[in-house]
């Protein structure tokens, strides 16, 4: 049975390290290390070379990781046909599946398919897509994912012009009284974590700043969890 992302409070800062920045020869061990360091989830970036100009990994890698790791698998599908591929990712071990509003499948059908397999559903949007594009689906989602880089590659610079979008989601979620996490993804680390949580994000994806932290992965995870105070005072 997939793990339920709603077991986590929307008032808690949650860390979801992106394995794209891991050493793939040491993938199993490095995933254990970030989970032991307190990361609540693992962020798994699936890219098809079509929706984004890069190819990462897919079902077999997730299947192998699942056998060795009990963390909540937060799968970010940057692929063109999320509806078609959802059952395969569920079978591989996904707990939560996020897809893009820019993909070609019908969003409501895709959400329904994800839910029917017992997973929670998320939607994401490119930096150029306005928050309002997801508003019609918010009531059905357990998480929205705000991209703070153009999707496709790890290690890019954080786009501060996306902060108002995070705030717009927080405002709408409060207004409707929804229990929906707000996740942020791309270039997140020490320099901007306070800003993203102050604007209302509570789930923090980070690849480079966790897996490549100069003082080790535990230090990278701690920097993100330490933003809890800033989040609390912004609420
Ligand atoms: C980008 C991915 C991100 C990315 C995060 O398309 O969705 O998850 O790998 O990596 P960093 O934290 O290095 O920007
Ligand atoms: Zn991602």
mmCIF file of C-alpha atoms and ligand atoms in Angstrom:
data_model
loop_
_atom_site.group_PDB
_atom_site.id
_atom_site.type_symbol
_atom_site.label_atom_id
_atom_site.label_comp_id
_atom_site.label_asym_id
_atom_site.label_seq_id
_atom_site.Cartn_x
_atom_site.Cartn_y
_atom_site.Cartn_z
ATOM 1 C CA UNK A 1 0.000 0.000 0.000
ATOM 2 C CA UNK A 2 1.338 3.464 -0.861
ATOM 3 C CA UNK A 3 2.163 5.787 2.045
ATOM 4 C CA UNK A 4 -0.200 8.669 2.614
ATOM 5 C CA UNK A 5 1.367 12.127 2.223
ATOM 6 C CA UNK A 6 -1.516 13.618 4.219
ATOM 7 C CA UNK A 7 -0.101 11.906 7.320
ATOM 8 C CA UNK A 8 2.241 14.903 7.375
ATOM 9 C CA UNK A 9 0.842 18.193 8.628
ATOM 10 C CA UNK A 10 0.788 21.103 6.183
ATOM 11 C CA UNK A 11 2.308 23.146 9.012
ATOM 12 C CA UNK A 12 5.521 21.104 9.020
ATOM 13 C CA UNK A 13 8.593 21.721 6.928
ATOM 14 C CA UNK A 14 9.244 18.490 5.011
ATOM 15 C CA UNK A 15 12.435 17.706 3.120
ATOM 16 C CA UNK A 16 12.420 15.798 -0.164
ATOM 17 C CA UNK A 17 15.970 15.388 -1.506
ATOM 18 C CA UNK A 18 16.166 15.066 -5.299
ATOM 19 C CA UNK A 19 18.232 12.001 -6.138
ATOM 20 C CA UNK A 20 19.220 13.592 -9.444
ATOM 21 C CA UNK A 21 22.179 15.071 -7.558
ATOM 22 C CA UNK A 22 23.212 11.746 -5.993
ATOM 23 C CA UNK A 23 26.131 9.625 -7.144
ATOM 24 C CA UNK A 24 24.263 6.985 -9.166
ATOM 25 C CA UNK A 25 26.964 4.394 -8.455
ATOM 26 C CA UNK A 26 26.166 4.837 -4.754
ATOM 27 C CA UNK A 27 22.438 5.462 -5.126
ATOM 28 C CA UNK A 28 21.095 2.985 -2.564
ATOM 29 C CA UNK A 29 23.580 4.006 0.104
ATOM 30 C CA UNK A 30 23.129 7.747 -0.471
ATOM 31 C CA UNK A 31 19.329 7.413 -0.296
ATOM 32 C CA UNK A 32 19.693 5.594 3.044
ATOM 33 C CA UNK A 33 21.939 8.376 4.262
ATOM 34 C CA UNK A 34 19.487 11.224 3.533
ATOM 35 C CA UNK A 35 16.603 9.313 5.092
ATOM 36 C CA UNK A 36 18.688 8.609 8.215
ATOM 37 C CA UNK A 37 19.451 12.342 8.264
ATOM 38 C CA UNK A 38 15.725 12.997 8.669
ATOM 39 C CA UNK A 39 14.443 13.564 5.122
ATOM 40 C CA UNK A 40 10.755 12.655 5.108
ATOM 41 C CA UNK A 41 10.640 11.775 1.392
ATOM 42 C CA UNK A 42 12.760 11.047 -1.656
ATOM 43 C CA UNK A 43 12.120 13.203 -4.725
ATOM 44 C CA UNK A 44 12.413 11.134 -7.903
ATOM 45 C CA UNK A 45 12.708 13.224 -11.080
ATOM 46 C CA UNK A 46 11.560 11.294 -14.136
ATOM 47 C CA UNK A 47 12.351 12.979 -17.480
ATOM 48 C CA UNK A 48 11.471 11.680 -20.915
ATOM 49 C CA UNK A 49 13.586 13.849 -23.229
ATOM 50 C CA UNK A 50 10.381 15.118 -24.801
ATOM 51 C CA UNK A 51 8.583 17.278 -22.289
ATOM 52 C CA UNK A 52 11.939 18.444 -20.985
ATOM 53 C CA UNK A 53 15.276 18.401 -22.848
ATOM 54 C CA UNK A 54 16.870 15.732 -20.662
ATOM 55 C CA UNK A 55 16.495 12.029 -19.880
ATOM 56 C CA UNK A 56 16.971 10.869 -16.282
ATOM 57 C CA UNK A 57 15.698 7.478 -15.085
ATOM 58 C CA UNK A 58 12.447 5.593 -14.929
ATOM 59 C CA UNK A 59 10.624 2.549 -13.618
ATOM 60 C CA UNK A 60 13.536 0.093 -13.106
ATOM 61 C CA UNK A 61 15.524 2.477 -10.900
ATOM 62 C CA UNK A 62 12.496 3.230 -8.730
ATOM 63 C CA UNK A 63 11.654 -0.493 -8.479
ATOM 64 C CA UNK A 64 15.172 -1.249 -7.224
ATOM 65 C CA UNK A 65 15.189 1.606 -4.723
ATOM 66 C CA UNK A 66 11.794 0.551 -3.370
ATOM 67 C CA UNK A 67 13.159 -2.832 -2.324
ATOM 68 C CA UNK A 68 15.707 -1.171 -0.052
ATOM 69 C CA UNK A 69 14.103 2.080 1.109
ATOM 70 C CA UNK A 70 10.924 2.772 3.101
ATOM 71 C CA UNK A 71 10.747 6.555 2.639
ATOM 72 C CA UNK A 72 7.768 8.170 0.973
ATOM 73 C CA UNK A 73 8.541 8.182 -2.756
ATOM 74 C CA UNK A 74 7.655 11.607 -4.182
ATOM 75 C CA UNK A 75 7.703 11.013 -7.949
ATOM 76 C CA UNK A 76 7.938 14.095 -10.183
ATOM 77 C CA UNK A 77 6.913 13.122 -13.695
ATOM 78 C CA UNK A 78 8.357 15.490 -16.293
ATOM 79 C CA UNK A 79 6.951 13.342 -19.057
ATOM 80 C CA UNK A 80 4.462 13.882 -21.821
ATOM 81 C CA UNK A 81 1.900 11.143 -21.066
ATOM 82 C CA UNK A 82 1.548 10.869 -17.281
ATOM 83 C CA UNK A 83 -1.844 9.158 -17.469
ATOM 84 C CA UNK A 84 -0.506 6.329 -19.597
ATOM 85 C CA UNK A 85 2.547 5.773 -17.383
ATOM 86 C CA UNK A 86 0.935 6.183 -13.934
ATOM 87 C CA UNK A 87 0.169 2.465 -13.362
ATOM 88 C CA UNK A 88 3.803 1.530 -14.093
ATOM 89 C CA UNK A 89 5.128 4.076 -11.590
ATOM 90 C CA UNK A 90 2.635 2.950 -8.954
ATOM 91 C CA UNK A 91 3.757 -0.642 -9.470
ATOM 92 C CA UNK A 92 7.378 0.474 -9.153
ATOM 93 C CA UNK A 93 6.651 1.884 -5.697
ATOM 94 C CA UNK A 94 5.518 5.504 -6.027
ATOM 95 C CA UNK A 95 3.579 6.912 -3.067
ATOM 96 C CA UNK A 96 2.929 10.372 -4.459
ATOM 97 C CA UNK A 97 2.836 11.301 -8.157
ATOM 98 C CA UNK A 98 3.150 14.855 -9.467
ATOM 99 C CA UNK A 99 2.609 15.595 -13.167
ATOM 100 C CA UNK A 100 2.735 18.809 -15.188
ATOM 101 C CA UNK A 101 -0.229 20.861 -16.330
ATOM 102 C CA UNK A 102 1.724 21.327 -19.577
ATOM 103 C CA UNK A 103 1.667 17.590 -20.341
ATOM 104 C CA UNK A 104 -0.709 16.289 -22.981
ATOM 105 C CA UNK A 105 -3.069 14.184 -20.828
ATOM 106 C CA UNK A 106 -6.340 15.370 -19.315
ATOM 107 C CA UNK A 107 -5.535 16.627 -15.773
ATOM 108 C CA UNK A 108 -8.734 15.430 -14.102
ATOM 109 C CA UNK A 109 -8.443 11.955 -15.625
ATOM 110 C CA UNK A 110 -4.802 11.784 -14.559
ATOM 111 C CA UNK A 111 -5.600 12.837 -10.970
ATOM 112 C CA UNK A 112 -8.402 10.277 -10.868
ATOM 113 C CA UNK A 113 -6.088 7.540 -12.131
ATOM 114 C CA UNK A 114 -3.410 8.376 -9.528
ATOM 115 C CA UNK A 115 -5.999 8.348 -6.734
ATOM 116 C CA UNK A 116 -7.595 5.128 -7.956
ATOM 117 C CA UNK A 117 -4.213 3.448 -7.465
ATOM 118 C CA UNK A 118 -4.067 4.602 -3.842
ATOM 119 C CA UNK A 119 -1.463 7.339 -4.360
ATOM 120 C CA UNK A 120 -1.704 11.031 -3.622
ATOM 121 C CA UNK A 121 -1.686 13.418 -6.565
ATOM 122 C CA UNK A 122 0.230 16.589 -7.278
ATOM 123 C CA UNK A 123 0.416 19.011 -10.165
ATOM 124 C CA UNK A 124 3.289 21.211 -11.207
ATOM 125 C CA UNK A 125 3.807 24.079 -13.615
ATOM 126 C CA UNK A 126 6.699 25.660 -15.460
ATOM 127 C CA UNK A 127 7.992 29.060 -14.307
ATOM 128 C CA UNK A 128 6.184 30.732 -17.223
ATOM 129 C CA UNK A 129 2.791 29.226 -16.336
ATOM 130 C CA UNK A 130 0.639 31.267 -13.924
ATOM 131 C CA UNK A 131 -0.628 29.829 -10.620
ATOM 132 C CA UNK A 132 -4.213 30.213 -11.858
ATOM 133 C CA UNK A 133 -3.610 27.383 -14.348
ATOM 134 C CA UNK A 134 -3.775 24.957 -11.406
ATOM 135 C CA UNK A 135 -6.639 26.612 -9.526
ATOM 136 C CA UNK A 136 -9.358 24.477 -11.198
ATOM 137 C CA UNK A 137 -7.663 21.319 -9.859
ATOM 138 C CA UNK A 138 -6.596 22.455 -6.368
ATOM 139 C CA UNK A 139 -9.529 20.842 -4.558
ATOM 140 C CA UNK A 140 -8.468 17.409 -5.869
ATOM 141 C CA UNK A 141 -4.752 17.679 -5.115
ATOM 142 C CA UNK A 142 -2.724 16.683 -2.078
ATOM 143 C CA UNK A 143 0.222 18.828 -3.247
ATOM 144 C CA UNK A 144 1.147 21.535 -5.747
ATOM 145 C CA UNK A 145 4.733 21.802 -6.946
ATOM 146 C CA UNK A 146 6.108 25.225 -7.820
ATOM 147 C CA UNK A 147 9.161 25.056 -10.084
ATOM 148 C CA UNK A 148 11.803 27.635 -9.261
ATOM 149 C CA UNK A 149 13.948 26.610 -12.267
ATOM 150 C CA UNK A 150 13.016 25.539 -15.793
ATOM 151 C CA UNK A 151 12.385 21.792 -15.371
ATOM 152 C CA UNK A 152 14.977 19.502 -16.895
ATOM 153 C CA UNK A 153 18.236 19.813 -15.001
ATOM 154 C CA UNK A 154 19.568 19.825 -11.453
ATOM 155 C CA UNK A 155 22.051 22.411 -10.265
ATOM 156 C CA UNK A 156 20.405 25.502 -11.791
ATOM 157 C CA UNK A 157 19.974 28.897 -10.135
ATOM 158 C CA UNK A 158 16.873 29.644 -8.081
ATOM 159 C CA UNK A 159 14.368 31.998 -9.770
ATOM 160 C CA UNK A 160 13.232 34.541 -7.171
ATOM 161 C CA UNK A 161 10.501 35.798 -9.515
ATOM 162 C CA UNK A 162 8.530 32.638 -8.657
ATOM 163 C CA UNK A 163 8.046 33.668 -5.009
ATOM 164 C CA UNK A 164 4.734 35.491 -5.675
ATOM 165 C CA UNK A 165 3.421 32.269 -7.226
ATOM 166 C CA UNK A 166 4.097 30.370 -3.994
ATOM 167 C CA UNK A 167 2.288 33.130 -2.082
ATOM 168 C CA UNK A 168 -0.646 32.983 -4.526
ATOM 169 C CA UNK A 169 -1.065 29.239 -3.879
ATOM 170 C CA UNK A 170 -0.840 29.717 -0.112
ATOM 171 C CA UNK A 171 -3.501 32.441 -0.245
ATOM 172 C CA UNK A 172 -5.850 30.322 -2.362
ATOM 173 C CA UNK A 173 -5.341 27.192 -0.223
ATOM 174 C CA UNK A 174 -6.110 29.151 2.965
ATOM 175 C CA UNK A 175 -9.109 30.824 1.328
ATOM 176 C CA UNK A 176 -10.610 27.463 0.334
ATOM 177 C CA UNK A 177 -9.590 25.738 3.587
ATOM 178 C CA UNK A 178 -7.727 22.994 1.707
ATOM 179 C CA UNK A 179 -5.230 20.509 3.068
ATOM 180 C CA UNK A 180 -2.761 20.759 0.226
ATOM 181 C CA UNK A 181 1.010 20.813 0.613
ATOM 182 C CA UNK A 182 3.009 23.407 -1.315
ATOM 183 C CA UNK A 183 6.260 21.984 -2.627
ATOM 184 C CA UNK A 184 9.037 24.018 -4.176
ATOM 185 C CA UNK A 185 11.711 22.628 -6.487
ATOM 186 C CA UNK A 186 14.859 24.033 -8.080
ATOM 187 C CA UNK A 187 17.986 25.668 -6.686
ATOM 188 C CA UNK A 188 16.724 25.484 -3.077
ATOM 189 C CA UNK A 189 19.330 25.819 -0.324
ATOM 190 C CA UNK A 190 20.662 27.966 2.477
ATOM 191 C CA UNK A 191 20.478 31.241 0.529
ATOM 192 C CA UNK A 192 16.770 31.119 -0.298
ATOM 193 C CA UNK A 193 15.099 28.615 2.050
ATOM 194 C CA UNK A 194 13.821 31.338 4.401
ATOM 195 C CA UNK A 195 12.282 33.207 1.470
ATOM 196 C CA UNK A 196 10.434 30.196 0.055
ATOM 197 C CA UNK A 197 8.964 29.194 3.419
ATOM 198 C CA UNK A 198 8.058 32.798 4.279
ATOM 199 C CA UNK A 199 5.986 32.805 1.088
ATOM 200 C CA UNK A 200 4.210 29.613 2.133
ATOM 201 C CA UNK A 201 6.076 26.555 0.811
ATOM 202 C CA UNK A 202 6.328 23.659 3.290
ATOM 203 C CA UNK A 203 7.810 20.818 1.205
ATOM 204 C CA UNK A 204 11.361 21.539 0.118
ATOM 205 C CA UNK A 205 12.993 19.684 -2.766
ATOM 206 C CA UNK A 206 16.749 19.991 -2.919
ATOM 207 C CA UNK A 207 19.281 18.031 -4.931
ATOM 208 C CA UNK A 208 22.601 19.842 -5.011
ATOM 209 C CA UNK A 209 22.327 21.519 -1.588
ATOM 210 C CA UNK A 210 21.676 18.161 0.117
ATOM 211 C CA UNK A 211 23.642 15.512 -1.807
ATOM 212 C CA UNK A 212 26.589 17.841 -2.446
ATOM 213 C CA UNK A 213 26.629 19.762 0.810
ATOM 214 C CA UNK A 214 30.282 20.424 1.749
ATOM 215 C CA UNK A 215 29.634 19.292 5.349
ATOM 216 C CA UNK A 216 27.684 16.187 4.348
ATOM 217 C CA UNK A 217 24.066 15.319 3.566
ATOM 218 C CA UNK A 218 22.849 15.570 7.162
ATOM 219 C CA UNK A 219 23.987 19.202 7.257
ATOM 220 C CA UNK A 220 22.129 19.883 4.001
ATOM 221 C CA UNK A 221 18.897 18.373 5.356
ATOM 222 C CA UNK A 222 19.254 20.302 8.642
ATOM 223 C CA UNK A 223 19.566 23.680 6.888
ATOM 224 C CA UNK A 224 16.153 23.059 5.324
ATOM 225 C CA UNK A 225 14.417 21.771 8.478
ATOM 226 C CA UNK A 226 15.794 24.767 10.372
ATOM 227 C CA UNK A 227 13.487 27.000 8.311
ATOM 228 C CA UNK A 228 10.540 25.763 10.443
ATOM 229 C CA UNK A 229 10.712 28.881 12.683
ATOM 230 C CA UNK A 230 10.573 31.185 9.685
ATOM 231 C CA UNK A 231 7.586 29.251 8.315
ATOM 232 C CA UNK A 232 5.773 29.399 11.670
ATOM 233 C CA UNK A 233 6.221 33.127 12.009
ATOM 234 C CA UNK A 234 4.962 33.726 8.456
ATOM 235 C CA UNK A 235 1.711 31.769 8.935
HETATM 236 C C1 LIG B 1 14.544 19.912 -12.103
HETATM 237 C C2 LIG B 1 14.155 18.911 -11.048
HETATM 238 C C3 LIG B 1 14.644 19.224 -9.675
HETATM 239 C C4 LIG B 1 16.120 19.353 -9.530
HETATM 240 C C5 LIG B 1 16.492 19.850 -8.173
HETATM 241 O O1 LIG B 1 13.876 19.661 -13.263
HETATM 242 O O2 LIG B 1 12.752 18.816 -10.975
HETATM 243 O O3 LIG B 1 14.126 18.303 -8.733
HETATM 244 O O4 LIG B 1 16.784 18.183 -9.819
HETATM 245 O O5 LIG B 1 17.868 19.926 -8.105
HETATM 246 P P1 LIG B 1 18.650 21.182 -7.490
HETATM 247 O O6 LIG B 1 18.246 21.274 -6.052
HETATM 248 O O7 LIG B 1 20.062 20.835 -7.686
HETATM 249 O O8 LIG B 1 18.201 22.400 -8.254
HETATM 250 ZN ZN1 LIG B 2 11.712 17.702 -9.319
#
